[in-house]
Coordinates of C-alpha atoms in Angstrom, one line a residue:
M1 CA 69.3 98.2 91.6
K2 CA 72.3 95.9 92.2
N3 CA 72.1 92.7 90.1
R4 CA 68.6 93.5 88.9
I5 CA 67.3 90.6 86.9
I6 CA 65.5 91.0 83.5
S7 CA 64.4 87.9 81.6
T8 CA 63.1 88.2 78.1
A9 CA 61.5 85.5 76.0
L10 CA 61.1 86.1 72.2
L11 CA 57.7 84.6 71.3
L12 CA 57.6 83.5 67.7
A13 CA 54.1 82.1 67.7
C14 CA 51.0 82.1 70.0
I15 CA 51.4 82.8 73.8
F16 CA 50.0 80.3 76.2
T17 CA 50.7 78.7 79.6
L18 CA 49.7 75.2 80.8
F19 CA 49.3 74.4 84.5
G20 CA 49.3 70.7 85.4
A21 CA 51.1 67.7 86.5
Y22 CA 54.6 66.9 85.4
P23 CA 55.0 63.6 83.4
A24 CA 56.0 60.5 85.3
S25 CA 59.1 60.3 83.2
A26 CA 60.5 63.7 84.4
E27 CA 62.2 62.1 87.4
T28 CA 63.9 59.5 85.3
A29 CA 65.0 62.1 82.8
A30 CA 66.4 64.2 85.6
Q31 CA 68.4 61.2 86.9
D32 CA 69.7 60.4 83.5
G33 CA 70.8 64.0 83.0
F34 CA 72.4 64.1 86.4
E35 CA 74.4 60.9 85.7
K36 CA 75.5 62.1 82.2
A37 CA 76.7 65.5 83.7
V38 CA 78.9 63.6 86.2
L39 CA 80.3 61.4 83.4
D40 CA 80.9 64.3 81.1
Y41 CA 82.7 66.1 83.8
I42 CA 85.0 63.1 84.4
S43 CA 85.6 62.5 80.7
P44 CA 83.6 63.9 77.8
D45 CA 85.1 61.3 75.4
F46 CA 83.5 58.0 76.4
R47 CA 83.4 55.9 73.2
V48 CA 80.0 54.3 74.0
Y49 CA 78.4 57.7 73.5
S50 CA 77.5 56.7 69.9
D51 CA 74.6 55.7 67.8
G52 CA 75.6 52.1 67.9
E53 CA 73.2 49.7 69.6
Y54 CA 75.9 47.9 71.6
A55 CA 79.2 48.8 73.4
S56 CA 82.4 47.3 72.0
T57 CA 84.7 45.4 74.2
A58 CA 87.7 47.6 73.2
G59 CA 85.8 50.8 74.0
F60 CA 84.3 49.6 77.2
I61 CA 87.6 48.2 78.6
A62 CA 89.5 51.4 77.7
D63 CA 86.8 53.6 79.2
I64 CA 86.1 51.7 82.4
Y65 CA 89.9 51.5 83.3
G66 CA 90.2 55.1 82.3
L67 CA 87.9 56.0 85.2
N68 CA 90.8 55.7 87.6
G69 CA 93.5 56.8 85.3
I70 CA 94.7 53.4 84.0
S71 CA 95.5 53.1 80.3
R72 CA 94.3 49.7 79.0
E73 CA 93.9 48.7 75.4
E74 CA 91.9 45.7 74.2
E75 CA 92.1 44.5 70.6
N76 CA 88.8 42.7 70.7
T77 CA 86.3 44.9 68.8
D78 CA 83.3 42.6 69.3
E79 CA 80.4 43.7 71.5
I80 CA 81.1 43.2 75.2
T81 CA 78.9 40.9 77.3
Y82 CA 77.5 41.6 80.8
F83 CA 79.7 38.8 82.2
K84 CA 82.9 40.4 80.8
A85 CA 81.7 43.9 81.9
A86 CA 81.2 42.6 85.4
R87 CA 84.8 41.3 85.6
A88 CA 86.3 44.5 84.2
C89 CA 84.4 46.6 86.8
L90 CA 85.5 44.4 89.7
E91 CA 89.1 44.7 88.6
V92 CA 88.9 48.4 88.4
L93 CA 87.5 48.5 91.9
N94 CA 90.3 46.3 93.2
Y95 CA 88.2 43.1 93.6
G96 CA 90.6 41.1 91.4
V97 CA 90.6 38.3 94.0
I98 CA 86.8 37.8 93.4
C99 CA 87.5 37.5 89.6
D100 CA 90.2 34.9 90.3
K101 CA 88.0 32.7 92.6
N102 CA 84.6 32.9 90.9
S103 CA 82.8 31.9 87.7
D104 CA 81.3 34.5 85.4
A105 CA 78.0 34.1 87.1
G106 CA 79.6 34.6 90.5
C107 CA 81.3 37.7 89.4
L108 CA 78.1 39.1 87.9
S109 CA 76.3 38.4 91.2
F110 CA 79.0 40.0 93.3
A111 CA 79.1 43.1 91.0
A112 CA 75.3 43.4 91.3
G113 CA 75.7 43.4 95.1
L114 CA 78.0 46.4 94.8
G115 CA 75.3 48.3 92.9
I116 CA 77.2 48.2 89.6
F117 CA 74.1 46.9 87.7
D118 CA 71.5 49.1 89.5
G119 CA 69.0 50.1 86.8
V120 CA 70.5 47.6 84.4
P121 CA 69.0 44.2 83.5
A122 CA 72.3 42.3 83.5
R123 CA 71.8 39.3 81.2
G124 CA 75.0 37.2 81.3
E125 CA 76.1 36.3 77.9
E126 CA 74.0 39.0 76.2
K127 CA 75.6 42.1 74.7
V128 CA 75.7 45.3 76.7
T129 CA 73.8 48.1 75.1
A130 CA 75.4 51.5 74.9
A131 CA 72.8 53.0 77.2
D132 CA 73.5 50.2 79.8
A133 CA 77.2 50.8 79.5
T134 CA 76.7 54.5 80.5
K135 CA 74.7 53.4 83.5
I136 CA 77.4 50.8 84.5
Y137 CA 80.1 53.5 84.3
Y138 CA 78.2 55.8 86.6
N139 CA 77.4 53.0 89.1
T140 CA 81.1 51.9 89.1
L141 CA 82.2 55.4 89.9
N142 CA 80.0 55.2 93.0
A143 CA 80.7 51.7 94.1
A144 CA 82.8 50.8 97.1
L145 CA 86.5 50.4 96.4
A146 CA 88.3 47.4 98.0
E147 CA 91.7 47.4 99.7
P148 CA 94.0 44.5 100.5
V149 CA 94.4 43.5 104.2
S150 CA 96.9 40.6 103.7
Y151 CA 99.3 39.1 101.1
S152 CA 97.1 36.1 100.8
G153 CA 94.5 38.0 98.9
D154 CA 92.1 39.0 101.7
Y155 CA 90.4 42.3 101.2
R156 CA 87.9 44.6 102.8
K157 CA 85.3 46.9 101.4
T158 CA 86.0 50.6 102.1
D159 CA 83.8 53.7 102.2
K160 CA 85.9 55.2 99.4
T161 CA 84.8 55.4 95.7
I162 CA 86.6 56.2 92.5
L163 CA 85.0 59.6 92.6
S164 CA 86.2 60.4 96.1
E165 CA 89.6 58.8 95.8
Y166 CA 90.7 59.9 92.4
Y167 CA 88.7 63.0 91.7
S168 CA 87.8 64.5 95.2
I169 CA 84.2 64.4 94.1
Y170 CA 81.5 63.9 96.7
F171 CA 77.6 63.9 97.0
D172 CA 75.4 65.7 99.4
E173 CA 71.8 66.9 99.8
D174 CA 70.4 70.2 101.0
V175 CA 68.3 73.2 100.0
V176 CA 69.6 75.8 97.5
N177 CA 69.3 78.9 99.6
A178 CA 71.3 81.5 97.6
N179 CA 72.8 82.3 94.3
D180 CA 74.9 85.2 93.0
A181 CA 71.8 87.5 92.7
T182 CA 69.8 86.8 95.8
A183 CA 69.1 84.5 98.8
L184 CA 66.0 83.1 100.4
T185 CA 66.7 85.1 103.6
S186 CA 67.3 88.4 101.8
A187 CA 68.7 89.7 98.6
D188 CA 71.8 91.0 100.5
A189 CA 72.8 87.5 101.7
R190 CA 73.6 86.4 98.1
A191 CA 76.4 84.0 97.2
R192 CA 79.6 85.3 95.6
D193 CA 79.6 85.9 91.8
G194 CA 79.2 82.7 89.8
S195 CA 78.3 80.6 92.8
V196 CA 75.4 78.9 94.5
R197 CA 74.9 78.2 98.2
I198 CA 73.5 74.8 99.0
G199 CA 72.9 74.5 102.8
T200 CA 76.1 76.1 104.1
R201 CA 78.4 75.0 101.2
E202 CA 79.1 77.5 98.5
C203 CA 79.9 76.0 95.1
I204 CA 81.2 77.6 91.9
S205 CA 78.5 77.0 89.2
S206 CA 78.0 77.7 85.5
A207 CA 74.3 78.1 86.1
P208 CA 74.0 79.7 89.6
D209 CA 70.4 80.9 89.1
S210 CA 68.9 77.4 88.9
L211 CA 66.8 75.5 91.5
L212 CA 66.7 78.3 94.1
G213 CA 64.5 77.2 97.0
Y214 CA 64.5 73.5 96.1
N215 CA 66.0 70.6 98.1
V216 CA 68.6 69.0 95.8
C217 CA 70.9 66.1 95.5
Y218 CA 74.2 67.5 94.2
C219 CA 77.7 66.4 93.3
Y220 CA 80.7 68.7 93.8
Q221 CA 84.5 68.6 93.5
E222 CA 86.9 70.0 96.0
K223 CA 89.6 71.7 94.0
D224 CA 92.2 74.4 94.9
G225 CA 90.3 75.4 98.0
D226 CA 87.0 75.8 96.2
N227 CA 83.9 73.6 95.7
I228 CA 82.9 73.2 92.0
L229 CA 79.3 72.1 91.3
V230 CA 79.4 69.2 89.0
A231 CA 75.6 68.3 88.8
M232 CA 72.5 68.7 90.8
K233 CA 68.8 67.7 90.6
K234 CA 65.7 68.2 92.6
K235 CA 65.0 65.6 95.3
G236 CA 62.1 65.1 97.6
N237 CA 60.2 68.3 97.0
R238 CA 56.4 68.8 96.8
E239 CA 55.4 71.4 94.3
Q240 CA 52.1 73.1 93.3
E241 CA 51.9 75.3 90.3
L242 CA 49.1 77.9 90.0
G243 CA 48.0 80.5 87.6
L244 CA 49.0 84.0 88.8
Y245 CA 45.5 85.3 87.9
G246 CA 43.9 83.1 90.5
V247 CA 45.8 84.2 93.6
D248 CA 43.6 86.1 95.9
R249 CA 45.8 86.9 98.9
V250 CA 48.3 85.6 101.5
E251 CA 47.0 85.8 105.1
D252 CA 47.9 84.0 108.3
F253 CA 50.4 81.8 106.6
K254 CA 47.9 80.7 104.0
L255 CA 47.8 81.4 100.3
Y256 CA 44.2 81.7 99.1
Y257 CA 43.5 80.7 95.5
D258 CA 40.2 81.4 93.6
A259 CA 40.0 80.6 89.9
D260 CA 37.6 78.8 87.6
G261 CA 35.2 78.1 90.5
A262 CA 38.0 76.6 92.7
D263 CA 38.3 78.1 96.2
K264 CA 41.4 76.7 97.8
K265 CA 44.0 77.6 100.4
Y266 CA 47.6 76.4 100.8
R267 CA 49.5 76.3 104.1
L268 CA 52.7 78.1 104.2
D269 CA 55.6 77.6 106.6
E270 CA 56.0 80.4 109.2
A271 CA 59.5 81.1 107.8
F272 CA 58.4 80.9 104.1
A273 CA 60.2 83.1 101.5
Y274 CA 59.0 85.1 98.5
I275 CA 60.8 85.0 95.2
Y276 CA 59.6 87.5 92.6
N277 CA 61.1 87.0 89.1
G278 CA 64.2 85.5 90.4
K279 CA 65.0 87.6 93.5
A280 CA 63.9 87.3 97.1
V281 CA 61.6 90.1 98.4
I282 CA 60.0 91.0 101.6
P283 CA 56.9 93.0 100.5
E284 CA 55.1 95.4 102.7
D285 CA 51.9 94.7 100.8
T286 CA 51.8 91.1 99.5
S287 CA 49.0 91.9 97.0
E288 CA 51.6 93.8 95.0
L289 CA 53.2 90.5 94.0
F290 CA 50.0 89.2 92.5
N291 CA 48.8 92.3 90.6
D292 CA 50.1 91.0 87.3
K293 CA 47.6 88.7 85.6
S294 CA 50.1 87.0 83.3
G295 CA 52.4 84.4 84.9
R296 CA 52.5 81.7 87.4
V297 CA 53.1 80.9 91.1
V298 CA 55.1 77.9 92.2
L299 CA 54.7 76.7 95.8
T300 CA 57.6 74.5 97.0
D301 CA 57.6 72.4 100.2
N302 CA 61.3 71.5 100.3
D303 CA 61.3 69.6 103.7
N304 CA 58.1 67.6 103.3
D305 CA 56.4 68.9 106.4
G306 CA 53.1 69.6 104.6
K307 CA 53.7 73.4 104.5
Y308 CA 55.2 75.3 101.6
D309 CA 58.5 77.0 102.2
V310 CA 58.9 79.1 99.1
V311 CA 56.4 81.1 97.1
S312 CA 57.9 81.9 93.7
V313 CA 56.2 84.3 91.4
K314 CA 57.0 84.5 87.7
A315 CA 55.1 87.5 86.3
Y316 CA 55.3 88.8 82.7
R317 CA 54.4 91.9 80.7
Y318 CA 54.3 91.8 76.9
M319 CA 55.8 94.0 74.3
Y320 CA 55.3 94.4 70.6
V321 CA 58.7 95.6 69.5
E322 CA 58.9 98.8 67.5
R323 CA 62.7 99.1 67.3
V324 CA 65.9 98.2 69.0
D325 CA 68.8 100.5 69.8
T326 CA 71.7 98.0 70.0
Y327 CA 74.2 100.7 70.8
K328 CA 72.3 102.0 73.9
R329 CA 70.9 98.5 74.6
V330 CA 67.3 99.7 74.7
I331 CA 64.2 98.0 73.3
Y332 CA 61.2 100.1 72.5
D333 CA 57.5 99.1 72.5
A334 CA 55.4 100.0 69.5
I335 CA 52.2 100.4 71.6
S336 CA 53.3 102.3 74.7
G337 CA 56.2 104.7 74.8
D338 CA 56.6 104.1 78.5
N339 CA 57.1 100.4 78.0
I340 CA 60.8 100.0 77.3
I341 CA 63.5 97.6 78.2
D342 CA 66.8 99.3 79.2
L343 CA 69.7 96.9 79.5
S344 CA 72.4 99.6 79.7
D345 CA 72.9 99.5 83.5
S346 CA 76.1 97.6 84.3
D347 CA 74.4 96.1 87.4
C348 CA 71.6 94.7 85.3
K349 CA 71.7 90.9 84.9
Y350 CA 69.6 89.9 81.9
S351 CA 68.9 87.0 79.6
I352 CA 67.1 86.8 76.3
K353 CA 65.8 83.5 75.1
G354 CA 63.8 82.2 72.1
A355 CA 60.5 80.4 72.4
D356 CA 62.4 77.1 72.4
G357 CA 64.8 78.3 75.2
T358 CA 67.7 79.0 73.0
A359 CA 70.0 81.8 74.3
L360 CA 69.8 85.0 72.2
T361 CA 71.4 88.4 72.2
I362 CA 69.9 91.9 71.7
F363 CA 71.0 91.7 68.1
D364 CA 68.5 88.9 67.5
V365 CA 65.6 91.1 68.5
G366 CA 63.9 93.3 65.9
G367 CA 60.8 95.3 65.0
G368 CA 57.6 93.2 64.9
D369 CA 58.8 90.7 67.5
V370 CA 56.6 89.9 70.5
L371 CA 58.4 89.7 73.9
A372 CA 57.3 88.3 77.3
V373 CA 59.3 90.3 79.9
S374 CA 59.9 89.5 83.5
T375 CA 61.7 92.0 85.8
S376 CA 62.8 91.7 89.4
A377 CA 61.1 94.1 91.9
D378 CA 64.2 96.2 92.3

């Protein structure tokens, strides 16, 4: 019963599930979200986060120098050009000698070679858009710092970055194998409360239940003996989403799927893991996992060897709410007296969300509401 997981969705309209391909823009959106999370962690007050079409010179200069703790004010309120942005970024990264010895075009080219303009169509004298300024900030954080090697202005490129040197922030890649409720190997091997384990590294996280079983690129900060998760995103996984109703059986490391005339089988890794409604399980009878007809199964190949490493089942039951006892934290079904949701156990970890994903409390649920409820096997 320890850390039992109950997830409840308040359905305000019709209930339906779509199974299909993810849009091509999903990966771009994930990368943009990852970059913004890193920037927000460093400083949530960047002035280019505005509705304006272009970044101002004053705002860009103050923000780019602020990345490594330097206060620099610029009176020019005109929009900044890509030429001037390149020079500012190089100075922040200690490449001032390049700025002294090269033209605007030369500086722009050198900055591009450091990756500062990756994903940005640097156009010389044109004005930098606010969106491009955000990308330039992120790239500058990850570009190689220079250090002097002589008094004559010689320098060398290092393997240090602003993130590593000034913030003790680093990047890595591995599989999320545990959170504070469960682990892929067993529910007992979970990470400590409020943490997620990625490979062998445990990180404090504000959302430890996300991306379990996926290979991720992640960013973390070393602070006071702990690792703090700054951002993470999926990387290099192969996924297959199936309707729960069509799963026939799992046998000889194959999942057999039969629905709508389709008869398919999917290869599973010999060490594959089951996740049922958010918690790892080792079922004696695998058919028990697929008895529910409402829900979905997501197969994840997190090492790209052609075999799926994780079988994640998200199964639901539905309730038509009769009443809610907020004092005892119990929700009663109007149709079946046996179908209740009891949230009173102190070991019960639960969440209630609206149809749009908004976090709710038990006080937001009332008679006449329809709920989709998923409960872990324990």
